[in-house]
Short mmCIF file of C-alpha atoms and ligand atoms in Angstrom, two decimals:
data_model
loop_
_atom_site.label_atom_id
_atom_site.label_comp_id
_atom_site.label_asym_id
_atom_site.label_seq_id
_atom_site.Cartn_x
_atom_site.Cartn_y
_atom_site.Cartn_z
CA UNK A 2 -36.92 -13.98 0.55
CA UNK A 3 -36.03 -14.80 -3.10
CA UNK A 4 -32.98 -17.06 -2.65
CA UNK A 5 -30.20 -17.12 -4.00
CA UNK A 6 -29.95 -13.52 -5.35
CA UNK A 7 -27.06 -11.57 -6.65
CA UNK A 8 -25.97 -7.95 -6.74
CA UNK A 9 -22.88 -6.23 -8.53
CA UNK A 10 -20.98 -3.02 -7.70
CA UNK A 11 -18.51 -1.48 -10.09
CA UNK A 12 -14.96 -0.08 -9.07
CA UNK A 13 -13.92 3.04 -10.21
CA UNK A 14 -10.81 4.98 -11.31
CA UNK A 15 -10.66 8.73 -10.62
CA UNK A 16 -9.01 10.42 -13.90
CA UNK A 17 -8.82 14.06 -12.70
CA UNK A 18 -9.67 15.90 -9.48
CA UNK A 19 -9.27 13.77 -6.48
CA UNK A 20 -8.97 15.76 -3.15
CA UNK A 21 -9.76 19.03 -4.84
CA UNK A 22 -13.42 17.34 -5.28
CA UNK A 23 -13.95 17.16 -1.50
CA UNK A 24 -13.62 21.05 -1.57
CA UNK A 25 -16.25 21.51 -4.27
CA UNK A 26 -14.29 21.26 -7.57
CA UNK A 27 -15.53 19.13 -10.37
CA UNK A 28 -13.79 15.65 -11.07
CA UNK A 29 -13.66 13.20 -13.82
CA UNK A 30 -14.06 9.56 -13.16
CA UNK A 31 -15.00 6.29 -14.81
CA UNK A 32 -16.66 3.06 -13.56
CA UNK A 33 -14.36 0.15 -14.14
CA UNK A 34 -15.40 -3.28 -15.88
CA UNK A 35 -14.13 -4.90 -12.93
CA UNK A 36 -15.98 -4.97 -9.47
CA UNK A 37 -17.55 -6.81 -6.76
CA UNK A 38 -20.33 -9.65 -6.70
CA UNK A 39 -22.52 -10.49 -3.74
CA UNK A 40 -24.75 -13.52 -3.37
CA UNK A 41 -27.30 -13.88 -0.86
CA UNK A 42 -28.00 -17.38 0.21
CA UNK A 43 -29.87 -19.38 3.10
CA UNK A 44 -28.13 -19.27 6.45
CA UNK A 45 -28.81 -19.96 10.12
CA UNK A 46 -28.69 -17.63 13.02
CA UNK A 47 -27.80 -13.80 12.41
CA UNK A 48 -27.26 -12.53 9.10
CA UNK A 49 -23.38 -12.54 8.18
CA UNK A 50 -20.83 -11.81 5.24
CA UNK A 51 -18.11 -13.85 3.92
CA UNK A 52 -15.58 -12.96 1.41
CA UNK A 53 -13.05 -14.66 -0.89
CA UNK A 54 -10.63 -11.97 0.57
CA UNK A 55 -8.84 -12.49 3.90
CA UNK A 56 -8.52 -8.66 4.44
CA UNK A 57 -12.42 -8.26 3.94
CA UNK A 58 -12.98 -11.31 6.15
CA UNK A 59 -11.58 -9.86 9.25
CA UNK A 60 -12.75 -6.37 8.84
CA UNK A 61 -14.96 -5.65 11.62
CA UNK A 62 -17.07 -2.97 9.76
CA UNK A 63 -18.66 -5.61 7.79
CA UNK A 64 -21.21 -6.59 10.61
CA UNK A 65 -22.21 -2.92 10.63
CA UNK A 66 -22.61 -3.02 6.79
CA UNK A 67 -24.84 -6.03 6.78
CA UNK A 68 -27.00 -4.57 9.73
CA UNK A 69 -27.45 -1.18 8.19
CA UNK A 70 -28.23 -2.48 4.76
CA UNK A 71 -30.83 -4.86 6.22
CA UNK A 72 -32.33 -1.92 8.10
CA UNK A 73 -32.35 0.42 5.07
CA UNK A 74 -34.28 -2.32 3.21
CA UNK A 75 -36.23 -3.24 6.19
CA UNK A 76 -35.52 -6.90 5.99
CA UNK A 77 -35.29 -9.54 8.82
CA UNK A 78 -31.62 -9.59 10.18
CA UNK A 79 -31.60 -13.51 10.42
CA UNK A 80 -31.08 -16.78 8.19
CA UNK A 81 -29.10 -15.10 5.31
CA UNK A 82 -25.51 -15.57 4.50
CA UNK A 83 -24.04 -12.95 1.97
CA UNK A 84 -20.96 -14.26 0.18
CA UNK A 85 -18.80 -11.61 -1.78
CA UNK A 86 -16.22 -12.46 -4.48
CA UNK A 87 -14.15 -9.38 -5.69
CA UNK A 88 -12.23 -8.78 -8.90
CA UNK A 89 -10.85 -5.60 -7.38
CA UNK A 90 -7.61 -5.18 -5.38
CA UNK A 91 -8.73 -3.54 -1.96
CA UNK A 92 -7.09 -0.65 -0.59
CA UNK A 93 -5.30 0.85 -3.91
CA UNK A 94 -7.89 3.59 -4.64
CA UNK A 95 -9.90 1.47 -6.95
CA UNK A 96 -13.26 1.78 -5.02
CA UNK A 97 -13.62 -1.31 -3.51
CA UNK A 98 -15.43 -0.32 -0.37
CA UNK A 99 -18.14 1.45 -2.32
CA UNK A 100 -18.41 -1.46 -4.94
CA UNK A 101 -18.99 -3.99 -1.85
CA UNK A 102 -21.55 -1.51 -0.52
CA UNK A 103 -23.65 -1.23 -3.57
CA UNK A 104 -23.24 -5.10 -4.33
CA UNK A 105 -24.55 -6.01 -0.94
CA UNK A 106 -27.34 -3.52 -1.19
CA UNK A 107 -28.67 -4.84 -4.73
CA UNK A 108 -28.16 -8.44 -3.74
CA UNK A 109 -30.47 -7.93 -0.61
CA UNK A 110 -32.79 -5.77 -2.49
CA UNK A 111 -33.16 -8.50 -5.00
CA UNK A 112 -33.53 -11.12 -2.11
CA UNK A 113 -36.44 -9.04 -0.64
CA UNK A 114 -37.99 -8.30 -4.08
CA UNK A 115 -37.39 -4.49 -3.74
CA UNK A 116 -36.67 -2.44 -6.94
CA UNK A 117 -34.19 0.51 -5.87
CA UNK A 118 -34.01 3.44 -8.32
CA UNK A 119 -30.57 4.53 -9.44
CA UNK A 120 -31.11 7.51 -6.89
CA UNK A 121 -31.62 5.12 -4.08
CA UNK A 122 -29.02 3.01 -4.86
CA UNK A 123 -26.60 5.95 -5.00
CA UNK A 124 -28.02 7.68 -1.74
CA UNK A 125 -28.13 4.39 0.29
CA UNK A 126 -24.62 3.30 -1.22
CA UNK A 127 -23.18 6.65 0.03
CA UNK A 128 -24.58 5.99 3.52
CA UNK A 129 -22.99 2.69 3.67
CA UNK A 130 -19.75 3.75 2.41
CA UNK A 131 -19.58 6.25 5.37
CA UNK A 132 -19.28 3.14 7.60
CA UNK A 133 -15.61 2.90 5.99
CA UNK A 134 -14.54 6.28 4.99
CA UNK A 135 -15.90 9.15 7.21
CA UNK A 136 -16.90 12.04 5.09
CA UNK A 137 -16.23 11.00 1.42
CA UNK A 138 -17.22 12.88 -1.55
CA UNK A 139 -19.42 10.39 -2.88
CA UNK A 140 -17.60 9.70 -6.08
CA UNK A 141 -16.97 6.08 -5.44
CA UNK A 142 -20.71 5.16 -4.70
CA UNK A 143 -21.68 7.19 -7.84
CA UNK A 144 -19.50 5.10 -9.91
CA UNK A 145 -20.62 1.67 -8.22
CA UNK A 146 -24.27 2.56 -8.92
CA UNK A 147 -23.43 4.00 -12.54
CA UNK A 148 -21.78 0.79 -13.44
CA UNK A 149 -20.12 2.00 -16.81
CA UNK A 150 -18.79 5.02 -18.57
CA UNK A 151 -16.93 8.06 -17.56
CA UNK A 152 -18.76 11.13 -15.68
CA UNK A 153 -18.12 14.59 -14.39
CA UNK A 154 -18.80 14.70 -10.53
CA UNK A 155 -19.38 17.55 -8.46
CA UNK A 156 -20.19 17.06 -4.76
CA UNK A 157 -23.33 18.36 -3.30
CA UNK A 158 -26.46 17.02 -1.72
CA UNK A 159 -27.52 15.79 -4.15
CA UNK A 160 -24.15 15.54 -6.22
CA UNK A 161 -24.20 16.65 -9.96
CA UNK A 162 -23.35 13.46 -11.92
CA UNK A 163 -23.06 14.05 -15.88
CA UNK A 164 -22.17 11.07 -17.96
CA UNK A 165 -19.90 12.22 -20.66
CA UNK A 166 -20.39 11.66 -24.25
CA UNK A 167 -17.18 10.52 -25.65
CA UNK A 168 -15.88 10.66 -29.36
CA UNK A 169 -14.08 7.26 -28.54
CA UNK A 170 -13.47 4.93 -25.63
CA UNK A 171 -10.54 6.03 -23.51
CA UNK A 172 -7.71 3.54 -23.39
CA UNK A 173 -6.34 3.36 -19.71
CA UNK A 174 -3.63 1.42 -17.90
CA UNK A 175 -3.85 1.22 -14.04
CA UNK A 176 -0.75 0.03 -12.54
CA UNK A 177 -0.33 -0.86 -8.69
CA UNK A 178 2.17 0.55 -6.69
CA UNK A 179 3.32 -1.67 -3.60
CA UNK A 180 3.18 1.10 -1.37
CA UNK A 181 0.23 0.73 1.13
CA UNK A 182 -1.72 3.92 1.74
CA UNK A 183 -4.63 5.38 3.94
CA UNK A 184 -7.21 7.98 1.89
CA UNK A 185 -8.46 8.82 5.40
CA UNK A 186 -4.73 9.85 6.54
CA UNK A 187 -4.19 11.46 3.30
CA UNK A 188 -7.63 13.58 3.49
CA UNK A 189 -7.20 14.75 7.01
CA UNK A 190 -3.35 15.73 6.49
CA UNK A 191 -4.52 17.87 3.41
CA UNK A 192 -7.48 19.20 5.46
CA UNK A 193 -4.74 20.39 8.18
CA UNK A 194 -2.62 22.14 5.65
CA UNK A 195 -5.74 23.87 4.22
CA UNK A 196 -6.89 25.05 7.59
CA UNK A 197 -3.40 26.59 8.09
CA UNK A 198 -3.34 28.43 4.82
CA UNK A 199 -6.79 28.31 2.87
CA UNK A 200 -5.73 30.98 0.48
CA UNK A 201 -2.81 28.98 -0.94
CA UNK A 202 -4.82 25.64 -1.27
CA UNK A 203 -7.96 27.17 -2.56
CA UNK A 204 -6.02 28.55 -5.50
CA UNK A 205 -4.24 25.09 -6.08
CA UNK A 206 -7.82 23.61 -6.11
CA UNK A 207 -8.98 26.16 -8.79
CA UNK A 208 -5.98 25.12 -10.78
CA UNK A 209 -7.04 21.67 -10.36
CA UNK A 210 -10.35 22.61 -11.55
CA UNK A 211 -9.01 24.23 -14.58
CA UNK A 212 -7.14 21.13 -15.47
CA UNK A 213 -9.99 18.70 -15.08
CA UNK A 214 -12.18 21.03 -17.47
CA UNK A 215 -9.64 20.89 -20.06
CA UNK A 216 -9.31 17.12 -19.59
CA UNK A 217 -13.01 16.74 -20.09
CA UNK A 218 -12.87 18.81 -23.23
CA UNK A 219 -9.75 16.79 -24.47
CA UNK A 220 -11.72 13.39 -23.46
CA UNK A 221 -15.06 14.40 -25.23
CA UNK A 222 -13.12 14.69 -28.66
CA UNK A 223 -11.16 11.69 -28.34
CA UNK A 224 -7.95 13.91 -27.94
CA UNK A 225 -5.85 11.41 -25.84
CA UNK A 226 -2.49 13.80 -26.23
CA UNK A 227 -4.52 16.45 -24.50
CA UNK A 228 -6.14 14.23 -21.97
CA UNK A 229 -2.32 12.99 -21.01
CA UNK A 230 -1.22 16.67 -20.57
CA UNK A 231 -4.14 17.00 -18.15
CA UNK A 232 -2.87 13.66 -16.32
CA UNK A 233 0.53 15.13 -15.92
CA UNK A 234 -0.56 18.49 -14.96
CA UNK A 235 -2.88 17.00 -12.37
CA UNK A 236 -0.07 15.03 -10.96
CA UNK A 237 2.22 18.14 -10.51
CA UNK A 238 -0.81 19.72 -8.62
CA UNK A 239 -1.41 16.66 -6.50
CA UNK A 240 2.31 16.98 -5.51
CA UNK A 241 1.99 20.62 -4.61
CA UNK A 242 -1.10 19.59 -2.33
CA UNK A 243 1.15 17.13 -0.55
CA UNK A 244 -0.50 13.84 -1.43
CA UNK A 245 1.84 12.14 -3.67
CA UNK A 246 4.76 10.00 -2.79
CA UNK A 247 8.06 9.22 -4.53
CA UNK A 248 7.06 5.59 -5.17
CA UNK A 249 4.08 6.67 -7.25
CA UNK A 250 5.78 9.40 -9.23
CA UNK A 251 8.49 6.90 -10.22
CA UNK A 252 5.78 4.59 -11.19
CA UNK A 253 4.18 7.05 -13.41
CA UNK A 254 7.40 8.13 -14.93
CA UNK A 255 7.85 4.49 -15.81
CA UNK A 256 4.45 4.37 -17.60
CA UNK A 257 5.30 7.42 -19.59
CA UNK A 258 8.76 5.96 -20.61
CA UNK A 259 6.81 2.88 -21.83
CA UNK A 260 4.66 5.13 -24.03
CA UNK A 261 1.88 6.36 -22.05
CA UNK A 262 0.60 9.95 -23.04
CA UNK A 263 0.13 10.98 -19.24
CA UNK A 264 0.02 9.40 -15.86
CA UNK A 265 -0.93 10.37 -12.40
CA UNK A 266 -1.86 8.87 -8.90
CA UNK A 267 -5.49 8.07 -8.57
CA UNK A 268 -7.64 8.12 -5.54
CA UNK A 269 -6.50 9.01 -1.87
CA UNK A 270 -2.65 8.86 -3.49
CA UNK A 271 0.29 8.66 -1.09
CA UNK A 272 0.49 5.11 -2.44
CA UNK A 273 -1.95 2.96 -4.05
CA UNK A 274 -2.59 2.99 -7.86
CA UNK A 275 -1.36 5.20 -10.68
CA UNK A 276 -3.70 5.62 -13.84
CA UNK A 277 -2.19 6.41 -17.40
CA UNK A 278 -3.75 7.04 -20.81
CA UNK A 279 -1.96 5.40 -23.73
CA UNK A 280 -2.73 5.06 -27.50
CA UNK A 281 -1.28 1.48 -26.97
CA UNK A 282 -2.28 0.47 -23.38
CA UNK A 283 -1.57 -3.00 -23.84
CA UNK A 284 1.95 -2.35 -24.90
CA UNK A 285 2.48 -0.12 -21.98
CA UNK A 286 0.95 -2.64 -19.56
CA UNK A 287 3.32 -5.30 -20.86
CA UNK A 288 6.48 -3.33 -20.27
CA UNK A 289 5.15 -2.61 -16.77
CA UNK A 290 4.14 -6.26 -16.11
CA UNK A 291 7.74 -7.24 -17.34
CA UNK A 292 9.00 -5.72 -14.21
CA UNK A 293 6.63 -7.35 -11.90
CA UNK A 294 3.95 -4.61 -11.74
CA UNK A 295 0.23 -5.66 -11.49
CA UNK A 296 -1.76 -3.76 -14.22
CA UNK A 297 -5.46 -3.49 -15.38
CA UNK A 298 -6.24 -2.39 -19.02
CA UNK A 299 -9.49 -0.93 -19.33
CA UNK A 300 -11.16 1.24 -22.19
CA UNK A 301 -13.65 3.15 -20.63
CA UNK A 302 -16.79 4.67 -22.93
CA UNK A 303 -19.75 6.69 -22.10
CA UNK A 304 -22.03 3.71 -21.17
CA UNK A 305 -20.04 0.57 -21.56
CA UNK A 306 -16.38 -0.24 -20.54
CA UNK A 307 -14.24 -3.27 -21.06
CA UNK A 308 -11.05 -4.46 -19.58
CA UNK A 309 -8.93 -7.12 -18.00
CA UNK A 310 -6.46 -7.54 -15.07
CA UNK A 311 -2.77 -8.81 -15.54
O1 PMV B 285 -8.75 6.47 -2.54
P1 PMV B 285 -10.21 6.28 -2.77
O2 PMV B 285 -10.57 5.45 -4.09
O3 PMV B 285 -11.40 6.31 -1.56
O4 PMV B 285 -10.53 7.90 -3.39
C1 PMV B 285 -10.44 9.11 -2.52
C2 PMV B 285 -11.01 10.34 -3.37
C3 PMV B 285 -10.83 11.58 -2.59
O5 PMV B 285 -11.03 12.61 -3.59
C4 PMV B 285 -9.14 11.89 -2.12
C5 PMV B 285 -11.84 11.51 -1.38
C6 PMV B 285 -13.10 11.68 -1.73
O6 PMV B 285 -13.83 11.41 -1.04
O7 PMV B 285 -13.55 11.90 -2.66
#
């Protein structure tokens, strides 16, 4: 094997359409400039993974991830150690599990002199992500493998991933709530409500789909006010779906009061991060950070993104 070898996977932020995307509606997402880096080096004994994050280190699913990635690439399962460094906070809805899967896959592929196509990275990344999340829509590994820019996503086999052509980069603030969350629990809870009253929920999903298309139209034209209105309307629909919580609504309201043009939960919801669009994202982040909220400011474009965490 070629050692050491590196791989990177990008985090993501869902701008519009989470949850409805599981039911076949479109979503708008962007890869984040922050991600996760894996380095494969020489080790002894069985292949293992070490990380700089205590929460990851104790996760029993990591052994399954390493074994499955080695099997996909047809590589020997011994004498390597994979060290992982994360720039993403895990468990807040920024796609750290999928970024980990894609980073490990890319690092091992590079160690084994395998060149993976984008399509293979996405397909294998999705297979690996299922170790963490059951039956995800696939939006996270799409962002992790794409690694830059904003895209429309429609689930399917294969999914439809359409990068957007934006008039200007979108200035975003991601703010972390302190409320812990579980995407799996939010998805399962919504599934039970949908089964009890599919007509009602399908109608709400259709409303989400309209908001997503309006938001995409605004984003492509650089209309930040229009995108902000789509964020707020999507947040109201997420509340109707029962996947929001007061802490997140309060944080979104604080972002709006600090100057954001719109704000909503992002990802699984019921806690985790809020995403806001703002003409002056640094000013919004400063106000939130002054009361102890951790933030990321990111400017996401069609094929490149820049940003920083505070
Ligand atoms: O919480 P995250 O970052 O895993 O995002 C979940 C997004 C959902 O639409 C709720 C589920 C999915 O698989 O798309």
